[in-house]
Structure formats: structure tokens, C-alpha cells
Amino acid sequence: QEVIIATKNAGKAKEFKRMFLPLGYEVKTLLDYPEFEDIEETGSTFEENAILKAEAVSKALNKIVIADDSGLMIDALDGRPGIYSARYAGEAKNDDANMDKVLEELKDVPQAERTSRFYCALAVAVPGKETETVAGTCEGSILTEKRGSFGFGYDPIFFCTEKGKAMAELEPDEKSEISHRANALRKLEDMLPVLFPG
Ligand code: ITT
Ligand code: NA
């Protein structure tokens, strides 16, 4: 059984493939449909942007589609980069530049005030039905330098409280136990057999 995720982010795509495999689903993403243009994310919340992406692709394919809008929220920066996480340092999506900008902004912020969380909103668009959303978080703090080489995005500068390691030091299976994305997906799990019957 096939599940379509409306993402062009290769890091997200890998994680969804890994998380859906034990559930018995094969994941297709927009990397398998290169004809899709970038969908404009004009919403003001993760949920609104996830809905925009899921509905655009669901309408085009006339199929059930899941989308992920996610990002890093830093308390000392009033929740930034938040929905602007992908392009925090400029128009081009550049993970290294984004992390450098965060480290610079936090350079005088003491450890106790570097609390942060990852947030993931998932939207499920079903043709002819109201789109639903769920969300998950992952608590942590911002390190003072990059650590580890797994994962993607801000993982090297995010210390995951639950695992006691940088997110980028976690093997893919470990990250998929505790991540904001995994926590959001768990809330969808019960709906999957109905959405995608074998
Ligand atoms: P799609 O819209 O095609 O899915 P995107 O990368 O533009 O790809 P978002 O707008 O949701 O997706 O931006 C998410 C950004 O948040 C992503 O580029 C990372 O910088 C960051 N991010 C999200 N989840 C992350 C994770 O698990 N680990 C590290 N960084 C993450
Ligand atoms: Na976004």
C-alpha cells in the first residue's frame, strides 16, 4: 500500500520511508513526482502551511496526500526561526548557513536559557473531505557548536533532552523513536488503515 507525502525535502523523505516501513506502507514523495512546482507557503502557522501543501498535491493527483510543515522554535528568540526555519539565513535553503545564524544569535545566551523544541504539523488531505492536522514536538536545547553527522537541517545544533545527545548523533532509527515527526505520525497511525486500506 502506497502513501504520498507532499515533500521535496530529502531528509524528511528518508525519515518517512523509514517510519512507514514497519507499518506496512511504501512512501512516495514529490521527489518521485519532479513535475510539481514549489508550493507557496503563505500560511502563518505550521498547520496552515501543511494544509496548503497537502491540498495542492491532493487536488492535482486526486489522491489522499500527507504533508509535513516543521521547524525549530527557540525560546530566547521568541520562537524563531519557527515557520521560517527552511530559509532562515536567506532565500536559498542552506542548512549550514541557517545553523550559523542561530549560533551567532545565541552566542551570549547561557545554557539554561537555550531551551528549544522541534515542531511538526502533518496535514492529511482527502479528496472531497475536510483536511485534518496533527502535531508533534521534541524538546531540547541549542548547543554552542555543531555535533554529529546524521539527520538533516538543524539536527547538529539541537541537543535532544530525551536521548541526551545531539539530534545528529542519533542513528536514524533512534531519531525516529523520539522525533517531532514520529510523535506527530503516532497520532495519525490509527487513521492509516482507514485512509489507505490494503
Ligand atoms: P517541503 O516543504 O518540501 O516539505 P521544506 O524543507 O521547505 O520541505 P519546511 O518548510 O517544513 O520544509 O521547513 C522545514 C525546515 O525545518 C527544514 O528545512 C529544516 O531546516 C527544519 N527541520 C524540520 N524538521 C527537522 C528535523 O527533523 N531536523 C532538523 N531540522 C528540521
Ligand atoms: Na514551511
PDB file of C-alpha atoms and ligand atoms in Angstrom:
ATOM      1  CA  GLN A   1       0.000   0.000   0.000  1.00  0.00           C
ATOM      2  CA  GLU A   2       1.306   3.389  -1.051  1.00  0.00           C
ATOM      3  CA  VAL A   3       1.285   6.683   0.911  1.00  0.00           C
ATOM      4  CA  ILE A   4       2.076  10.021  -0.779  1.00  0.00           C
ATOM      5  CA  ILE A   5       3.936  12.679   1.225  1.00  0.00           C
ATOM      6  CA  ALA A   6       3.989  16.158  -0.356  1.00  0.00           C
ATOM      7  CA  THR A   7       7.627  16.974   0.380  1.00  0.00           C
ATOM      8  CA  LYS A   8      10.696  17.783  -1.686  1.00  0.00           C
ATOM      9  CA  ASN A   9      12.946  17.658   1.376  1.00  0.00           C
ATOM     10  CA  ALA A  10      15.198  14.582   1.022  1.00  0.00           C
ATOM     11  CA  GLY A  11      15.805  14.412   4.787  1.00  0.00           C
ATOM     12  CA  LYS A  12      12.088  14.305   5.562  1.00  0.00           C
ATOM     13  CA  ALA A  13      11.520  11.794   2.724  1.00  0.00           C
ATOM     14  CA  LYS A  14      14.065   9.357   4.197  1.00  0.00           C
ATOM     15  CA  GLU A  15      12.532   9.607   7.658  1.00  0.00           C
ATOM     16  CA  PHE A  16       9.006   9.000   6.378  1.00  0.00           C
ATOM     17  CA  LYS A  17      10.181   5.969   4.364  1.00  0.00           C
ATOM     18  CA  ARG A  18      11.790   4.527   7.485  1.00  0.00           C
ATOM     19  CA  MET A  19       8.824   5.252   9.776  1.00  0.00           C
ATOM     20  CA  PHE A  20       6.193   3.890   7.370  1.00  0.00           C
ATOM     21  CA  LEU A  21       8.040   0.656   6.511  1.00  0.00           C
ATOM     22  CA  PRO A  22       7.188  -1.238   9.753  1.00  0.00           C
ATOM     23  CA  LEU A  23       3.590  -0.048   9.377  1.00  0.00           C
ATOM     24  CA  GLY A  24       3.435  -1.846   6.023  1.00  0.00           C
ATOM     25  CA  TYR A  25       3.313   1.199   3.735  1.00  0.00           C
ATOM     26  CA  GLU A  26       5.521   2.298   0.889  1.00  0.00           C
ATOM     27  CA  VAL A  27       6.176   6.057   0.725  1.00  0.00           C
ATOM     28  CA  LYS A  28       6.163   8.185  -2.423  1.00  0.00           C
ATOM     29  CA  THR A  29       7.231  11.847  -2.203  1.00  0.00           C
ATOM     30  CA  LEU A  30       7.451  14.770  -4.604  1.00  0.00           C
ATOM     31  CA  LEU A  31      10.994  13.613  -5.346  1.00  0.00           C
ATOM     32  CA  ASP A  32       9.177  10.821  -7.257  1.00  0.00           C
ATOM     33  CA  TYR A  33       6.970  13.431  -8.994  1.00  0.00           C
ATOM     34  CA  PRO A  34       9.532  16.035 -10.123  1.00  0.00           C
ATOM     35  CA  GLU A  35       6.930  17.822 -12.258  1.00  0.00           C
ATOM     36  CA  PHE A  36       5.436  19.514  -9.171  1.00  0.00           C
ATOM     37  CA  GLU A  37       6.291  23.192  -8.823  1.00  0.00           C
ATOM     38  CA  ASP A  38       7.219  24.549  -5.393  1.00  0.00           C
ATOM     39  CA  ILE A  39       4.056  25.227  -3.406  1.00  0.00           C
ATOM     40  CA  GLU A  40       3.973  28.720  -1.922  1.00  0.00           C
ATOM     41  CA  GLU A  41       3.852  28.587   1.870  1.00  0.00           C
ATOM     42  CA  THR A  42       1.827  31.705   2.650  1.00  0.00           C
ATOM     43  CA  GLY A  43       0.336  30.500   5.938  1.00  0.00           C
ATOM     44  CA  SER A  44       1.150  31.963   9.337  1.00  0.00           C
ATOM     45  CA  THR A  45       1.286  28.635  11.208  1.00  0.00           C
ATOM     46  CA  PHE A  46       2.864  25.216  10.609  1.00  0.00           C
ATOM     47  CA  GLU A  47      -0.646  23.783  10.340  1.00  0.00           C
ATOM     48  CA  GLU A  48      -1.743  26.279   7.659  1.00  0.00           C
ATOM     49  CA  ASN A  49       1.363  25.592   5.587  1.00  0.00           C
ATOM     50  CA  ALA A  50       0.968  21.823   5.918  1.00  0.00           C
ATOM     51  CA  ILE A  51      -2.645  22.157   4.730  1.00  0.00           C
ATOM     52  CA  LEU A  52      -1.578  24.281   1.720  1.00  0.00           C
ATOM     53  CA  LYS A  53       0.956  21.667   0.634  1.00  0.00           C
ATOM     54  CA  ALA A  54      -1.274  18.617   1.236  1.00  0.00           C
ATOM     55  CA  GLU A  55      -4.298  20.113  -0.540  1.00  0.00           C
ATOM     56  CA  ALA A  56      -2.333  21.369  -3.579  1.00  0.00           C
ATOM     57  CA  VAL A  57      -0.921  17.912  -4.266  1.00  0.00           C
ATOM     58  CA  SER A  58      -4.114  16.062  -3.327  1.00  0.00           C
ATOM     59  CA  LYS A  59      -6.122  18.183  -5.817  1.00  0.00           C
ATOM     60  CA  ALA A  60      -3.551  17.654  -8.576  1.00  0.00           C
ATOM     61  CA  LEU A  61      -3.388  13.859  -8.116  1.00  0.00           C
ATOM     62  CA  ASN A  62      -6.938  13.308  -6.845  1.00  0.00           C
ATOM     63  CA  LYS A  63      -5.449  11.118  -4.116  1.00  0.00           C
ATOM     64  CA  ILE A  64      -5.018  11.170  -0.355  1.00  0.00           C
ATOM     65  CA  VAL A  65      -1.869  13.142   0.444  1.00  0.00           C
ATOM     66  CA  ILE A  66       0.018  13.882   3.684  1.00  0.00           C
ATOM     67  CA  ALA A  67       2.221  16.989   4.055  1.00  0.00           C
ATOM     68  CA  ASP A  68       4.731  17.957   6.751  1.00  0.00           C
ATOM     69  CA  ASP A  69       5.468  21.506   7.816  1.00  0.00           C
ATOM     70  CA  SER A  70       8.060  21.667  10.534  1.00  0.00           C
ATOM     71  CA  GLY A  71      10.760  23.748  12.132  1.00  0.00           C
ATOM     72  CA  LEU A  72      12.784  24.741  15.144  1.00  0.00           C
ATOM     73  CA  MET A  73      11.426  27.049  17.868  1.00  0.00           C
ATOM     74  CA  ILE A  74      13.921  28.764  20.187  1.00  0.00           C
ATOM     75  CA  ASP A  75      12.600  30.372  23.380  1.00  0.00           C
ATOM     76  CA  ALA A  76      15.360  33.019  23.596  1.00  0.00           C
ATOM     77  CA  LEU A  77      14.425  34.103  20.037  1.00  0.00           C
ATOM     78  CA  ASP A  78      10.682  34.326  20.776  1.00  0.00           C
ATOM     79  CA  GLY A  79      10.043  31.106  18.854  1.00  0.00           C
ATOM     80  CA  ARG A  80      12.147  31.892  15.772  1.00  0.00           C
ATOM     81  CA  PRO A  81      13.080  30.535  13.281  1.00  0.00           C
ATOM     82  CA  GLY A  82       9.682  28.768  13.531  1.00  0.00           C
ATOM     83  CA  ILE A  83       7.827  28.618  10.216  1.00  0.00           C
ATOM     84  CA  TYR A  84      10.813  30.360   8.589  1.00  0.00           C
ATOM     85  CA  SER A  85      13.225  27.549   9.520  1.00  0.00           C
ATOM     86  CA  ALA A  86      13.982  26.361   5.970  1.00  0.00           C
ATOM     87  CA  ARG A  87      15.102  29.803   4.758  1.00  0.00           C
ATOM     88  CA  TYR A  88      16.217  31.470   8.000  1.00  0.00           C
ATOM     89  CA  ALA A  89      19.535  32.738   6.597  1.00  0.00           C
ATOM     90  CA  GLY A  90      18.248  33.722   3.140  1.00  0.00           C
ATOM     91  CA  GLU A  91      16.203  32.741   0.071  1.00  0.00           C
ATOM     92  CA  ALA A  92      18.284  29.632  -0.675  1.00  0.00           C
ATOM     93  CA  LYS A  93      17.587  26.733   1.693  1.00  0.00           C
ATOM     94  CA  ASN A  94      21.016  26.306   3.323  1.00  0.00           C
ATOM     95  CA  ASP A  95      21.213  24.194   6.490  1.00  0.00           C
ATOM     96  CA  ASP A  96      24.756  25.282   7.370  1.00  0.00           C
ATOM     97  CA  ALA A  97      24.029  28.990   6.971  1.00  0.00           C
ATOM     98  CA  ASN A  98      20.814  28.594   8.995  1.00  0.00           C
ATOM     99  CA  MET A  99      22.688  26.910  11.865  1.00  0.00           C
ATOM    100  CA  ASP A 100      25.475  29.512  11.786  1.00  0.00           C
ATOM    101  CA  LYS A 101      22.894  32.275  12.056  1.00  0.00           C
ATOM    102  CA  VAL A 102      21.263  30.636  15.102  1.00  0.00           C
ATOM    103  CA  LEU A 103      24.634  30.026  16.814  1.00  0.00           C
ATOM    104  CA  GLU A 104      25.588  33.660  16.241  1.00  0.00           C
ATOM    105  CA  GLU A 105      22.266  34.970  17.581  1.00  0.00           C
ATOM    106  CA  LEU A 106      22.634  32.809  20.709  1.00  0.00           C
ATOM    107  CA  LYS A 107      26.339  33.397  21.305  1.00  0.00           C
ATOM    108  CA  ASP A 108      25.798  35.359  24.544  1.00  0.00           C
ATOM    109  CA  VAL A 109      22.839  33.273  25.757  1.00  0.00           C
ATOM    110  CA  PRO A 110      23.723  30.987  28.721  1.00  0.00           C
ATOM    111  CA  GLN A 111      22.983  27.251  28.650  1.00  0.00           C
ATOM    112  CA  ALA A 112      19.938  27.467  30.918  1.00  0.00           C
ATOM    113  CA  GLU A 113      18.237  29.901  28.521  1.00  0.00           C
ATOM    114  CA  ARG A 114      18.883  27.927  25.312  1.00  0.00           C
ATOM    115  CA  THR A 115      15.720  25.824  25.551  1.00  0.00           C
ATOM    116  CA  SER A 116      14.113  24.879  22.261  1.00  0.00           C
ATOM    117  CA  ARG A 117      11.824  22.418  20.541  1.00  0.00           C
ATOM    118  CA  PHE A 118      11.224  20.977  17.111  1.00  0.00           C
ATOM    119  CA  TYR A 119       7.611  21.154  15.905  1.00  0.00           C
ATOM    120  CA  CYS A 120       5.984  19.096  13.151  1.00  0.00           C
ATOM    121  CA  ALA A 121       2.473  19.598  11.775  1.00  0.00           C
ATOM    122  CA  LEU A 122       1.108  16.906   9.477  1.00  0.00           C
ATOM    123  CA  ALA A 123      -1.932  17.585   7.271  1.00  0.00           C
ATOM    124  CA  VAL A 124      -3.950  14.814   5.622  1.00  0.00           C
ATOM    125  CA  ALA A 125      -5.900  15.926   2.563  1.00  0.00           C
ATOM    126  CA  VAL A 126      -8.617  13.532   1.404  1.00  0.00           C
ATOM    127  CA  PRO A 127     -10.423  14.399  -1.860  1.00  0.00           C
ATOM    128  CA  GLY A 128     -13.912  15.694  -1.061  1.00  0.00           C
ATOM    129  CA  LYS A 129     -13.296  15.864   2.703  1.00  0.00           C
ATOM    130  CA  GLU A 130     -12.104  18.415   5.246  1.00  0.00           C
ATOM    131  CA  THR A 131      -8.315  18.326   5.731  1.00  0.00           C
ATOM    132  CA  GLU A 132      -7.166  17.200   9.179  1.00  0.00           C
ATOM    133  CA  THR A 133      -3.974  18.096  11.046  1.00  0.00           C
ATOM    134  CA  VAL A 134      -1.984  16.615  13.921  1.00  0.00           C
ATOM    135  CA  ALA A 135       1.215  17.894  15.524  1.00  0.00           C
ATOM    136  CA  GLY A 136       4.196  16.577  17.456  1.00  0.00           C
ATOM    137  CA  THR A 137       7.108  18.179  19.298  1.00  0.00           C
ATOM    138  CA  CYS A 138      10.567  17.187  20.521  1.00  0.00           C
ATOM    139  CA  GLU A 139      12.135  19.052  23.466  1.00  0.00           C
ATOM    140  CA  GLY A 140      15.758  20.083  23.705  1.00  0.00           C
ATOM    141  CA  SER A 141      18.235  22.946  23.750  1.00  0.00           C
ATOM    142  CA  ILE A 142      20.622  24.652  21.357  1.00  0.00           C
ATOM    143  CA  LEU A 143      24.272  23.552  21.537  1.00  0.00           C
ATOM    144  CA  THR A 144      27.156  26.021  21.152  1.00  0.00           C
ATOM    145  CA  GLU A 145      28.633  24.145  18.169  1.00  0.00           C
ATOM    146  CA  LYS A 146      27.611  21.532  15.593  1.00  0.00           C
ATOM    147  CA  ARG A 147      27.798  17.887  16.664  1.00  0.00           C
ATOM    148  CA  GLY A 148      27.182  14.661  14.712  1.00  0.00           C
ATOM    149  CA  SER A 149      26.501  13.869  11.078  1.00  0.00           C
ATOM    150  CA  PHE A 150      23.161  12.021  10.940  1.00  0.00           C
ATOM    151  CA  GLY A 151      19.838  13.632  10.090  1.00  0.00           C
ATOM    152  CA  PHE A 152      19.366  16.964   8.309  1.00  0.00           C
ATOM    153  CA  GLY A 153      18.532  20.614   8.880  1.00  0.00           C
ATOM    154  CA  TYR A 154      19.230  21.856  12.412  1.00  0.00           C
ATOM    155  CA  ASP A 155      19.966  18.381  13.857  1.00  0.00           C
ATOM    156  CA  PRO A 156      23.708  19.111  14.553  1.00  0.00           C
ATOM    157  CA  ILE A 157      22.948  22.054  16.884  1.00  0.00           C
ATOM    158  CA  PHE A 158      19.915  20.534  18.666  1.00  0.00           C
ATOM    159  CA  PHE A 159      20.536  18.662  21.927  1.00  0.00           C
ATOM    160  CA  CYS A 160      17.711  16.161  22.398  1.00  0.00           C
ATOM    161  CA  THR A 161      16.771  16.014  26.089  1.00  0.00           C
ATOM    162  CA  GLU A 162      15.175  12.561  25.899  1.00  0.00           C
ATOM    163  CA  LYS A 163      18.227  10.908  24.292  1.00  0.00           C
ATOM    164  CA  GLY A 164      20.936  13.048  25.961  1.00  0.00           C
ATOM    165  CA  LYS A 165      22.693  13.560  22.615  1.00  0.00           C
ATOM    166  CA  ALA A 166      22.725  15.931  19.673  1.00  0.00           C
ATOM    167  CA  MET A 167      19.956  15.001  17.245  1.00  0.00           C
ATOM    168  CA  ALA A 168      22.636  14.498  14.556  1.00  0.00           C
ATOM    169  CA  GLU A 169      24.411  11.972  16.827  1.00  0.00           C
ATOM    170  CA  LEU A 170      21.335   9.707  16.792  1.00  0.00           C
ATOM    171  CA  GLU A 171      21.198   6.796  14.370  1.00  0.00           C
ATOM    172  CA  PRO A 172      18.192   7.149  12.042  1.00  0.00           C
ATOM    173  CA  ASP A 173      16.191   4.523  13.968  1.00  0.00           C
ATOM    174  CA  GLU A 174      16.872   6.316  17.269  1.00  0.00           C
ATOM    175  CA  LYS A 175      15.749   9.674  15.907  1.00  0.00           C
ATOM    176  CA  SER A 176      12.586   8.060  14.581  1.00  0.00           C
ATOM    177  CA  GLU A 177      11.650   6.893  18.095  1.00  0.00           C
ATOM    178  CA  ILE A 178      11.553  10.362  19.627  1.00  0.00           C
ATOM    179  CA  SER A 179      11.366  12.990  16.876  1.00  0.00           C
ATOM    180  CA  HIS A 180       8.643  15.627  16.469  1.00  0.00           C
ATOM    181  CA  ARG A 181       7.841  13.921  13.150  1.00  0.00           C
ATOM    182  CA  ALA A 182       7.474  10.492  14.805  1.00  0.00           C
ATOM    183  CA  ASN A 183       5.358  11.977  17.595  1.00  0.00           C
ATOM    184  CA  ALA A 184       3.042  13.586  15.038  1.00  0.00           C
ATOM    185  CA  LEU A 185       2.842  10.413  12.948  1.00  0.00           C
ATOM    186  CA  ARG A 186       1.861   8.352  16.004  1.00  0.00           C
ATOM    187  CA  LYS A 187      -1.274  10.495  16.224  1.00  0.00           C
ATOM    188  CA  LEU A 188      -2.171   9.536  12.639  1.00  0.00           C
ATOM    189  CA  GLU A 189      -1.399   5.838  12.975  1.00  0.00           C
ATOM    190  CA  ASP A 190      -4.893   4.752  13.947  1.00  0.00           C
ATOM    191  CA  MET A 191      -6.358   6.530  10.889  1.00  0.00           C
ATOM    192  CA  LEU A 192      -3.987   4.951   8.376  1.00  0.00           C
ATOM    193  CA  PRO A 193      -5.854   1.673   7.736  1.00  0.00           C
ATOM    194  CA  VAL A 194      -8.986   3.703   7.007  1.00  0.00           C
ATOM    195  CA  LEU A 195      -7.170   6.213   4.783  1.00  0.00           C
ATOM    196  CA  PHE A 196      -5.075   3.651   2.951  1.00  0.00           C
ATOM    197  CA  PRO A 197      -6.931   0.304   3.057  1.00  0.00           C
ATOM    198  CA  GLY A 198      -4.904  -2.682   1.851  1.00  0.00           C
TER     199      GLY A 198
HETATM  200  P1  ITT B   1       8.959  20.696   1.975  1.00  0.00           P
HETATM  201  O1  ITT B   1       8.145  21.955   2.149  1.00  0.00           O
HETATM  202  O2  ITT B   1       9.144  20.309   0.543  1.00  0.00           O
HETATM  203  O3  ITT B   1       8.457  19.560   2.825  1.00  0.00           O
HETATM  204  P2  ITT B   1      10.996  22.196   3.416  1.00  0.00           P
HETATM  205  O4  ITT B   1      12.391  21.859   3.836  1.00  0.00           O
HETATM  206  O5  ITT B   1      10.803  23.514   2.747  1.00  0.00           O
HETATM  207  O6  ITT B   1      10.461  20.978   2.504  1.00  0.00           O
HETATM  208  P3  ITT B   1       9.517  23.137   5.708  1.00  0.00           P
HETATM  209  O7  ITT B   1       9.018  24.356   5.037  1.00  0.00           O
HETATM  210  O8  ITT B   1       8.597  22.352   6.588  1.00  0.00           O
HETATM  211  O9  ITT B   1      10.052  22.075   4.653  1.00  0.00           O
HETATM  212  O10 ITT B   1      10.818  23.540   6.533  1.00  0.00           O
HETATM  213  C1  ITT B   1      11.314  22.668   7.471  1.00  0.00           C
HETATM  214  C2  ITT B   1      12.680  23.123   7.935  1.00  0.00           C
HETATM  215  O11 ITT B   1      12.761  22.956   9.353  1.00  0.00           O
HETATM  216  C3  ITT B   1      13.749  22.215   7.342  1.00  0.00           C
HETATM  217  O12 ITT B   1      14.260  22.734   6.141  1.00  0.00           O
HETATM  218  C4  ITT B   1      14.783  22.191   8.455  1.00  0.00           C
HETATM  219  O13 ITT B   1      15.595  23.338   8.360  1.00  0.00           O
HETATM  220  C5  ITT B   1      13.931  22.293   9.709  1.00  0.00           C
HETATM  221  N1  ITT B   1      13.578  20.943  10.211  1.00  0.00           N
HETATM  222  C6  ITT B   1      12.370  20.321  10.155  1.00  0.00           C
HETATM  223  N2  ITT B   1      12.428  19.088  10.666  1.00  0.00           N
HETATM  224  C7  ITT B   1      13.698  18.908  11.053  1.00  0.00           C
HETATM  225  C8  ITT B   1      14.394  17.832  11.635  1.00  0.00           C
HETATM  226  O14 ITT B   1      13.811  16.669  11.877  1.00  0.00           O
HETATM  227  N3  ITT B   1      15.686  18.006  11.903  1.00  0.00           N
HETATM  228  C9  ITT B   1      16.315  19.166  11.643  1.00  0.00           C
HETATM  229  N4  ITT B   1      15.746  20.221  11.075  1.00  0.00           N
HETATM  230  C10 ITT B   1      14.437  20.103  10.781  1.00  0.00           C
HETATM  231 NA    NA B   2       7.437  25.854   5.903  1.00  0.00          NA
END
